Coordinates of C-alpha atoms in Angstrom, one line a residue:
Chain A
M1 CA 119.9 165.0 78.5
L2 CA 123.1 166.5 77.1
P3 CA 126.0 166.4 78.0
V4 CA 126.6 163.0 79.5
V5 CA 129.0 161.7 82.0
A6 CA 129.2 157.7 81.4
E7 CA 131.8 155.4 83.1
N8 CA 131.7 152.8 80.2
A9 CA 130.2 152.1 76.9
A10 CA 129.3 149.4 74.5
A11 CA 129.5 149.6 70.6
L12 CA 126.9 147.8 68.3
I13 CA 128.5 147.5 64.9
V14 CA 125.9 146.4 62.4
G15 CA 126.5 144.8 58.8
N16 CA 126.1 141.6 56.9
E17 CA 129.4 143.0 54.6
L18 CA 131.5 143.0 57.7
L19 CA 131.0 139.4 58.6
S20 CA 131.2 138.1 55.3
G21 CA 134.4 140.0 54.8
K22 CA 133.2 142.0 52.0
V23 CA 134.2 145.3 54.1
A24 CA 136.9 145.5 56.4
E25 CA 135.6 146.9 60.0
A26 CA 137.3 150.1 60.6
N27 CA 135.1 152.0 63.0
L28 CA 136.0 150.0 66.4
V29 CA 139.3 151.5 66.8
E30 CA 138.3 155.1 65.9
L31 CA 135.7 155.0 68.7
A32 CA 137.9 153.1 71.1
R33 CA 140.3 156.1 70.6
T34 CA 137.7 158.7 70.9
L35 CA 136.3 157.4 74.3
R36 CA 139.6 156.5 76.1
P37 CA 140.9 160.1 76.4
L38 CA 137.4 161.1 77.3
G39 CA 137.8 158.6 80.4
V40 CA 135.0 156.3 79.1
R41 CA 135.7 152.7 79.3
L42 CA 134.7 150.7 76.1
T43 CA 134.0 147.2 77.6
R44 CA 132.0 145.5 74.7
V45 CA 131.7 145.3 71.0
S46 CA 129.2 143.2 69.3
V47 CA 129.2 142.9 65.4
L48 CA 126.1 141.4 64.1
P49 CA 124.4 140.9 60.9
D50 CA 121.3 143.0 59.4
E51 CA 118.7 141.0 61.3
L52 CA 115.8 142.7 63.4
E53 CA 115.2 140.1 66.1
V54 CA 119.1 139.7 66.8
L55 CA 119.5 143.6 66.8
V56 CA 116.5 144.2 69.1
R57 CA 117.8 141.7 71.5
E58 CA 121.1 143.0 71.6
V59 CA 120.2 146.7 71.9
R60 CA 118.1 145.8 74.8
Q61 CA 120.8 144.0 76.7
L62 CA 123.6 146.4 75.8
S63 CA 121.4 149.4 76.9
A64 CA 120.7 147.9 80.2
E65 CA 124.2 146.9 81.1
H66 CA 126.2 149.8 79.8
A67 CA 126.1 153.6 80.4
L68 CA 126.1 154.2 76.8
V69 CA 125.7 152.5 73.4
F70 CA 127.0 153.5 70.2
T71 CA 125.6 151.7 67.1
S72 CA 127.6 152.1 63.8
G73 CA 125.8 151.3 60.5
G74 CA 122.2 150.3 59.1
V75 CA 120.9 154.1 59.0
G76 CA 120.8 154.2 55.1
P77 CA 117.8 154.1 52.8
T78 CA 117.5 150.4 51.9
H79 CA 115.9 147.4 53.3
D80 CA 118.9 146.3 55.2
D81 CA 119.0 149.5 57.2
I82 CA 117.1 148.4 60.1
T83 CA 119.1 149.7 63.1
V84 CA 116.6 152.5 63.7
D85 CA 113.8 150.1 63.8
A86 CA 115.9 147.9 66.1
V87 CA 116.4 150.5 68.6
A88 CA 112.8 151.7 68.4
A89 CA 111.6 148.3 68.9
A90 CA 113.8 147.3 71.7
F91 CA 112.2 150.2 73.8
G92 CA 108.7 149.4 72.6
V93 CA 108.2 152.8 70.6
R94 CA 107.7 153.6 66.9
A95 CA 110.2 154.8 64.3
V96 CA 109.0 158.2 63.2
E97 CA 110.1 161.0 60.8
D98 CA 112.3 163.9 62.8
P99 CA 111.1 167.0 61.3
T100 CA 114.7 168.7 61.6
L101 CA 116.4 165.6 59.9
A102 CA 113.7 165.7 57.2
G103 CA 114.3 169.3 56.6
L104 CA 118.0 168.8 56.3
I105 CA 117.3 166.0 53.8
R106 CA 115.0 168.0 51.8
A107 CA 117.4 170.8 51.5
A108 CA 120.2 168.7 50.5
Y109 CA 118.5 166.9 47.9
G110 CA 115.9 169.3 46.7
A111 CA 113.8 168.1 43.9
R112 CA 115.6 164.8 43.8
C113 CA 114.4 164.0 47.1
T114 CA 112.2 160.6 47.3
P115 CA 110.4 158.7 50.1
A116 CA 113.7 156.4 50.1
H117 CA 115.9 159.6 51.0
L118 CA 113.4 160.4 53.8
R119 CA 113.8 157.1 55.4
M120 CA 117.3 158.5 56.6
A121 CA 115.2 161.0 58.8
L122 CA 113.8 158.2 60.8
V123 CA 114.4 158.3 64.6
P124 CA 113.0 156.3 67.6
E125 CA 110.1 158.3 68.8
G126 CA 111.3 160.7 71.5
A127 CA 114.8 160.8 70.3
E128 CA 116.9 163.9 70.9
L129 CA 119.5 165.3 68.4
A130 CA 123.0 165.8 69.5
L131 CA 124.1 168.8 67.6
S132 CA 127.6 168.7 65.9
P133 CA 130.2 171.1 66.9
D134 CA 130.5 172.4 63.3
G135 CA 127.0 172.7 62.6
A136 CA 127.0 169.5 60.5
W137 CA 124.3 166.7 60.5
P138 CA 123.2 166.1 64.1
T139 CA 123.2 162.8 65.7
P140 CA 120.0 160.8 66.9
V141 CA 120.2 159.8 70.6
F142 CA 117.6 157.7 72.1
R143 CA 117.8 157.2 75.6
N144 CA 121.5 155.9 76.1
V145 CA 121.8 154.8 72.5
W146 CA 123.8 157.0 70.0
L147 CA 122.9 156.2 66.5
L148 CA 125.9 156.6 64.1
P149 CA 126.5 155.9 60.7
G150 CA 128.5 153.0 59.3
V151 CA 130.4 154.6 56.4
P152 CA 134.0 155.2 58.0
E153 CA 134.6 158.7 56.9
V154 CA 131.2 159.7 58.1
F155 CA 131.4 157.8 61.4
R156 CA 134.7 159.7 62.1
E157 CA 132.9 163.2 61.5
K158 CA 130.3 162.0 63.8
L159 CA 133.2 161.3 66.6
A160 CA 133.5 165.2 66.9
T161 CA 129.6 165.2 68.3
V162 CA 130.6 162.5 70.5
R163 CA 133.6 164.2 71.8
K164 CA 131.5 167.5 72.4
W165 CA 128.8 165.8 74.5
V166 CA 130.3 162.8 76.1
R167 CA 132.7 162.4 79.2
G168 CA 134.0 159.9 81.7
P169 CA 134.2 160.4 85.3
A170 CA 137.9 161.4 84.8
P171 CA 140.3 160.9 81.7
F172 CA 142.5 157.7 81.7
V173 CA 146.2 158.0 82.2
S174 CA 148.5 155.6 80.4
R175 CA 152.3 154.7 80.7
A176 CA 154.0 152.4 78.5
V177 CA 157.3 150.6 79.4
Y178 CA 159.4 149.0 76.5
T179 CA 161.7 146.4 77.5
R180 CA 164.1 144.0 75.5
L181 CA 162.9 140.8 77.5
E182 CA 160.3 138.3 76.3
E183 CA 157.2 138.1 78.3
P184 CA 157.8 134.9 79.9
L185 CA 160.9 136.4 81.8
L186 CA 159.0 139.3 82.5
K187 CA 156.1 137.5 84.2
P188 CA 157.2 137.5 87.7
L189 CA 157.9 141.3 87.6
I190 CA 154.5 141.8 86.0
D191 CA 152.7 139.7 88.4
A192 CA 154.1 141.7 91.0
A193 CA 152.9 144.9 89.7
V194 CA 149.6 143.5 89.3
A195 CA 149.7 142.3 93.1
D196 CA 151.0 145.6 94.2
H197 CA 148.7 148.0 92.3
P198 CA 145.1 146.7 92.3
D199 CA 144.0 150.0 90.8
V200 CA 146.2 149.9 88.0
E201 CA 145.2 148.0 84.8
V202 CA 148.5 146.4 83.6
G203 CA 148.9 145.0 80.1
S204 CA 151.5 143.1 78.6
Y205 CA 152.2 143.1 74.7
T206 CA 154.8 141.2 72.7
R207 CA 155.9 142.3 69.4
W208 CA 157.3 139.4 67.6
F209 CA 158.4 141.2 64.5
E210 CA 159.8 144.6 66.0
P211 CA 163.6 144.8 66.2
S212 CA 163.8 147.8 68.8
Y213 CA 161.9 146.0 71.7
K214 CA 160.4 142.7 72.8
T215 CA 157.7 143.5 75.4
K216 CA 155.8 146.5 75.9
V217 CA 153.9 146.8 79.7
T218 CA 151.3 149.2 80.0
F219 CA 150.1 150.9 83.1
D220 CA 146.4 152.5 83.0
A221 CA 144.2 154.2 85.3
R222 CA 142.2 157.3 86.0
D223 CA 144.4 158.3 88.8
A224 CA 147.8 159.6 87.5
A225 CA 149.7 159.0 90.8
N226 CA 148.9 155.5 90.8
V227 CA 150.1 155.1 87.4
E228 CA 153.4 156.7 87.9
R229 CA 153.9 154.6 91.1
A230 CA 153.2 151.5 89.3
A231 CA 155.5 152.2 86.4
A232 CA 158.2 153.4 88.3
A233 CA 158.2 150.4 90.8
F234 CA 158.2 148.3 87.5
V235 CA 161.0 150.0 86.1
E236 CA 163.2 149.8 89.3
R237 CA 162.8 145.8 89.3
L238 CA 163.9 145.5 85.8
P239 CA 167.3 144.1 85.3
A240 CA 170.2 146.0 84.1
G241 CA 170.2 146.8 80.2
A242 CA 166.3 145.5 80.1
L243 CA 164.6 149.1 79.6
V244 CA 164.3 150.5 76.1
R245 CA 162.4 153.5 77.0
V246 CA 159.2 154.7 78.8
E247 CA 156.2 156.8 77.2
Chain B
M1 CA 136.1 115.2 65.7
L2 CA 137.9 116.7 62.4
P3 CA 137.3 117.6 59.8
V4 CA 134.3 119.6 60.8
V5 CA 131.0 120.7 58.8
A6 CA 129.6 123.8 60.4
E7 CA 126.6 126.2 59.0
N8 CA 128.0 129.0 61.0
A9 CA 130.3 130.4 63.5
A10 CA 131.1 133.3 66.2
A11 CA 134.2 134.9 67.0
L12 CA 135.2 135.9 70.5
I13 CA 138.0 138.5 70.2
V14 CA 139.5 139.1 73.8
G15 CA 141.7 142.0 74.6
N16 CA 141.7 145.2 76.6
E17 CA 144.3 146.6 74.2
L18 CA 141.4 146.6 71.4
L19 CA 138.9 148.2 73.5
S20 CA 141.3 151.1 74.9
G21 CA 142.6 151.6 71.1
K22 CA 146.1 151.0 71.8
V23 CA 145.9 148.2 69.1
A24 CA 143.6 148.3 66.1
E25 CA 141.6 145.0 65.9
A26 CA 143.0 143.2 62.7
N27 CA 141.8 139.5 62.9
L28 CA 137.9 139.9 62.1
V29 CA 138.3 140.9 58.6
E30 CA 140.8 137.7 58.2
L31 CA 138.6 135.4 59.9
A32 CA 135.5 136.3 57.9
R33 CA 137.4 136.3 54.5
T34 CA 138.4 132.6 55.4
L35 CA 135.0 131.5 56.4
R36 CA 133.2 132.9 53.5
P37 CA 134.6 131.0 50.9
L38 CA 134.2 127.8 52.7
G39 CA 130.6 128.3 53.1
V40 CA 130.6 129.0 57.0
R41 CA 128.4 131.9 57.7
L42 CA 130.0 134.3 60.7
T43 CA 127.0 135.6 62.6
R44 CA 128.5 137.3 65.3
V45 CA 131.6 138.8 66.6
S46 CA 132.2 139.8 70.4
V47 CA 135.2 141.8 71.5
L48 CA 135.7 141.7 75.2
P49 CA 138.1 142.5 77.9
D50 CA 140.5 140.4 79.8
E51 CA 137.8 139.6 82.6
L52 CA 137.3 136.0 83.4
E53 CA 133.6 136.0 84.3
V54 CA 132.7 138.0 81.2
L55 CA 134.6 135.8 79.0
V56 CA 133.2 132.4 80.6
R57 CA 129.5 133.6 80.4
E58 CA 130.3 134.5 76.7
V59 CA 132.0 131.4 75.6
R60 CA 129.2 129.5 77.1
Q61 CA 126.5 131.4 75.2
L62 CA 128.4 131.5 71.9
S63 CA 129.2 127.8 72.2
A64 CA 125.5 127.1 72.6
E65 CA 124.2 129.3 69.7
H66 CA 126.6 128.7 67.1
A67 CA 128.4 125.5 65.4
L68 CA 131.6 126.8 65.9
V69 CA 133.3 129.8 68.1
F70 CA 136.9 131.0 67.2
T71 CA 138.6 132.8 69.9
S72 CA 141.4 135.3 69.3
G73 CA 143.9 136.3 72.0
G74 CA 144.6 135.6 75.5
V75 CA 146.7 132.4 75.1
G76 CA 150.2 134.0 75.9
P77 CA 152.2 133.5 79.4
T78 CA 151.0 136.6 81.3
H79 CA 148.5 137.4 83.9
D80 CA 145.9 138.9 81.4
D81 CA 146.0 135.7 79.3
I82 CA 142.8 134.0 80.5
T83 CA 141.2 132.5 77.4
V84 CA 142.1 129.1 78.2
D85 CA 141.1 129.2 81.9
A86 CA 137.8 131.0 80.5
V87 CA 136.8 128.0 78.0
A88 CA 137.8 125.5 80.7
A89 CA 135.7 127.1 83.3
A90 CA 132.8 127.7 80.7
F91 CA 132.4 123.9 80.6
G92 CA 133.6 122.8 84.0
V93 CA 136.8 121.5 83.2
R94 CA 140.4 122.1 84.2
A95 CA 143.0 123.8 82.1
V96 CA 145.9 121.3 82.0
E97 CA 149.2 121.1 80.2
D98 CA 149.1 119.5 77.0
P99 CA 152.1 117.1 76.3
T100 CA 152.5 117.7 72.8
L101 CA 152.3 121.6 73.1
A102 CA 154.8 121.3 76.2
G103 CA 157.1 119.3 74.2
L104 CA 157.1 121.9 71.3
I105 CA 157.7 124.9 73.8
R106 CA 160.6 123.0 75.5
A107 CA 162.1 122.4 72.0
A108 CA 161.5 125.9 70.8
Y109 CA 163.1 127.5 73.9
G110 CA 165.6 124.9 75.3
A111 CA 167.2 125.8 78.3
R112 CA 165.5 129.4 78.4
C113 CA 162.3 127.4 79.0
T114 CA 160.3 128.6 82.3
P115 CA 157.0 127.9 84.1
A116 CA 155.7 131.0 82.3
H117 CA 156.6 129.7 79.0
L118 CA 154.9 126.5 79.6
R119 CA 151.5 128.2 80.4
M120 CA 151.3 128.6 76.7
A121 CA 150.7 124.7 76.7
L122 CA 147.6 124.7 78.8
V123 CA 144.6 123.8 77.2
P124 CA 140.9 122.8 78.5
E125 CA 141.2 119.5 79.6
G126 CA 140.0 116.9 76.8
A127 CA 140.9 119.4 74.0
E128 CA 142.3 118.0 70.8
L129 CA 144.8 119.4 68.6
A130 CA 144.1 120.5 65.1
L131 CA 147.1 120.0 63.0
S132 CA 148.7 122.7 61.1
P133 CA 148.8 121.7 57.2
D134 CA 152.5 122.9 57.2
G135 CA 153.4 120.7 60.4
A136 CA 153.8 124.0 62.4
W137 CA 152.4 124.6 65.7
P138 CA 148.7 122.8 66.2
T139 CA 145.4 124.5 67.5
P140 CA 143.6 123.5 70.5
V141 CA 140.0 122.5 69.9
F142 CA 137.7 122.0 72.7
R143 CA 134.2 120.9 71.9
N144 CA 133.2 123.4 69.2
V145 CA 135.7 126.2 70.4
W146 CA 139.1 126.9 68.4
L147 CA 141.5 128.6 70.3
L148 CA 143.4 131.1 68.2
P149 CA 146.4 133.5 69.1
G150 CA 146.0 137.4 69.2
V151 CA 148.9 138.4 67.3
P152 CA 147.7 139.2 63.7
E153 CA 150.7 137.7 62.2
V154 CA 150.2 134.3 63.9
F155 CA 146.5 134.5 63.8
R156 CA 146.7 134.5 60.1
E157 CA 149.1 131.6 60.0
K158 CA 146.6 129.7 62.0
L159 CA 143.8 130.2 59.8
A160 CA 145.7 127.6 57.3
T161 CA 144.5 125.1 59.8
V162 CA 141.0 126.4 59.8
R163 CA 140.9 126.1 56.1
K164 CA 142.4 122.4 56.3
W165 CA 139.8 121.1 58.8
V166 CA 136.6 123.3 58.4
R167 CA 134.1 123.6 55.7
G168 CA 130.2 125.0 55.2
P169 CA 127.5 122.7 53.8
A170 CA 128.2 124.4 50.6
P171 CA 130.5 127.6 49.5
F172 CA 128.8 131.1 49.0
V173 CA 128.3 132.2 45.6
S174 CA 128.4 136.1 45.2
R175 CA 127.8 138.5 42.3
A176 CA 128.2 142.5 42.6
V177 CA 126.6 144.8 40.4
Y178 CA 128.0 148.1 40.2
T179 CA 126.0 151.1 39.4
R180 CA 125.8 154.8 38.9
L181 CA 122.5 155.7 40.6
E182 CA 122.3 156.6 44.3
E183 CA 121.1 154.1 47.0
P184 CA 117.6 156.0 47.5
L185 CA 117.0 155.8 43.6
L186 CA 117.4 152.3 43.5
K187 CA 115.6 151.5 46.4
P188 CA 112.7 150.1 44.2
L189 CA 114.7 147.9 42.4
I190 CA 116.4 146.5 45.2
D191 CA 113.2 146.0 47.0
A192 CA 111.8 144.0 44.3
A193 CA 115.0 141.7 44.1
V194 CA 114.6 141.2 47.9
A195 CA 110.8 140.3 47.6
D196 CA 111.5 137.9 44.2
H197 CA 114.5 136.3 45.7
P198 CA 114.0 135.2 49.2
D199 CA 116.7 132.7 49.3
V200 CA 119.4 135.3 48.2
E201 CA 120.9 137.7 50.7
V202 CA 120.8 141.2 49.0
G203 CA 123.3 143.8 50.2
S204 CA 123.5 147.5 48.8
Y205 CA 126.6 149.6 49.8
T206 CA 126.8 153.3 48.8
R207 CA 130.5 154.7 48.1
W208 CA 130.5 158.4 49.0
F209 CA 133.9 159.1 47.8
E210 CA 134.4 156.8 44.6
P211 CA 134.3 158.2 41.3
S212 CA 133.7 155.3 39.0
Y213 CA 130.3 154.3 40.8
K214 CA 127.6 155.0 43.3
T215 CA 126.2 152.0 44.7
K216 CA 127.2 148.4 44.6
V217 CA 124.6 145.8 45.1
T218 CA 125.4 142.2 46.0
F219 CA 123.7 139.1 45.8
D220 CA 124.7 136.1 47.8
A221 CA 123.5 132.4 48.3
R222 CA 125.0 129.0 48.4
D223 CA 122.9 128.2 45.3
A224 CA 124.8 129.6 42.3
A225 CA 121.8 129.5 39.8
N226 CA 119.6 131.6 42.6
V227 CA 122.3 134.2 42.7
E228 CA 122.6 134.4 39.0
R229 CA 118.9 134.5 38.5
A230 CA 118.5 137.3 41.2
A231 CA 121.4 139.2 39.6
A232 CA 120.2 139.2 36.1
A233 CA 116.8 140.3 36.9
F234 CA 118.3 143.3 38.8
V235 CA 120.5 144.3 35.9
E236 CA 117.6 144.0 33.5
R237 CA 115.5 146.2 35.5
L238 CA 118.2 149.0 35.7
P239 CA 117.6 152.2 33.7
A240 CA 119.6 152.6 30.5
G241 CA 123.3 153.7 31.3
A242 CA 123.0 153.0 35.2
L243 CA 125.3 149.8 35.0
V244 CA 129.0 150.1 35.4
R245 CA 129.7 146.4 35.7
V246 CA 128.9 143.0 37.1
E247 CA 131.4 141.1 39.1

């Protein structure tokens, strides 16, 4: 199955602790910044509690509507770690012990290894393992669902495996134009850019508390020539003195 | 309509910039930490791009399935600010200029006020305004949907308005037990706590890179006596020397 070419992806971030505010969510931005340069469009992120039925329904829907799904969290040894069960149930298969993962866990924990440790070797039956580029812990992949851990330090490590095996049809190219004008004054120029360059995604971001510029206008597409054309046309239309810089 | 008592809530966080990784999402944790002490359970967060049809469908579903919905973002003056349109369309009403908001905008911008500025006065027809406790900018509320801005500094200010008008049936009470044991070794004790205290939400969080403890076990419920009982029973069952502290 691997490597994978995917136009878009969704993320399912699991954990009561994120919704109660006990822990600040930290994985969304890391995943977004991994997928973007690969050319994969992240089009939905759902953050949900540790509730089996809720997760089963979500996995089914996200998997059907997106080329790839990345789950974050719920893969530890305790009662509230139910992501593997949810993915398995979403597709009507069992959660079974993967022999490779079980071997790695036994090797890591030695005599201290318990049945609870081995819960971390469970995968939806039929899952593949995506190998890490540095030979570290592999990542279970079932159909189009990648099961990543929730602990941010470990999640970030696993993104190396994503970078190894996943890419989009072509990378995104991005230009940012920084201006001294407020968004409402730029609006006619931005509207013109949107109308003239339908293949380019135009974004407009006000910085309320930034002295060096007021509004950043971004131009994104998979076709670099289109991006350059849209950004150049926008810069040409700016009134004198409004431009800070282009990046 | 105000004040509001709500058992649960969802958040709809809008913005291409969050999904492309240009901007790190920062409002989820602030909303979670606002709702929790009020006793409102946050049960879903959806992060979605600036696409009208996607947002309309999500608003409709979140509003039907939750007591409250908080939107974040998409309320500025430019083409990609479509949250008001999406909420209006979700309920089959028009987006109209609110006279109070329009007056505030005219007062703030004076002679510099343009039609683009006045786009920020649009609300779904029939929306109420939730007044800020300090007399600052009010927050549009349509049915059970609160429209909050996406800029984190401004979003946080608006949470004072949420705190003024929203509460849950009763606040949550929480205890955290910090232990020196790894999660797999704690699992039988945690499973016993889950089985013995079905009204208490038990969470277990490993810190992989923290010297002072290995696992934090949390006990949460709206009934303080139940929480104290569950935490005390768990602490009693810990092996000697395993307890670090209770908070």
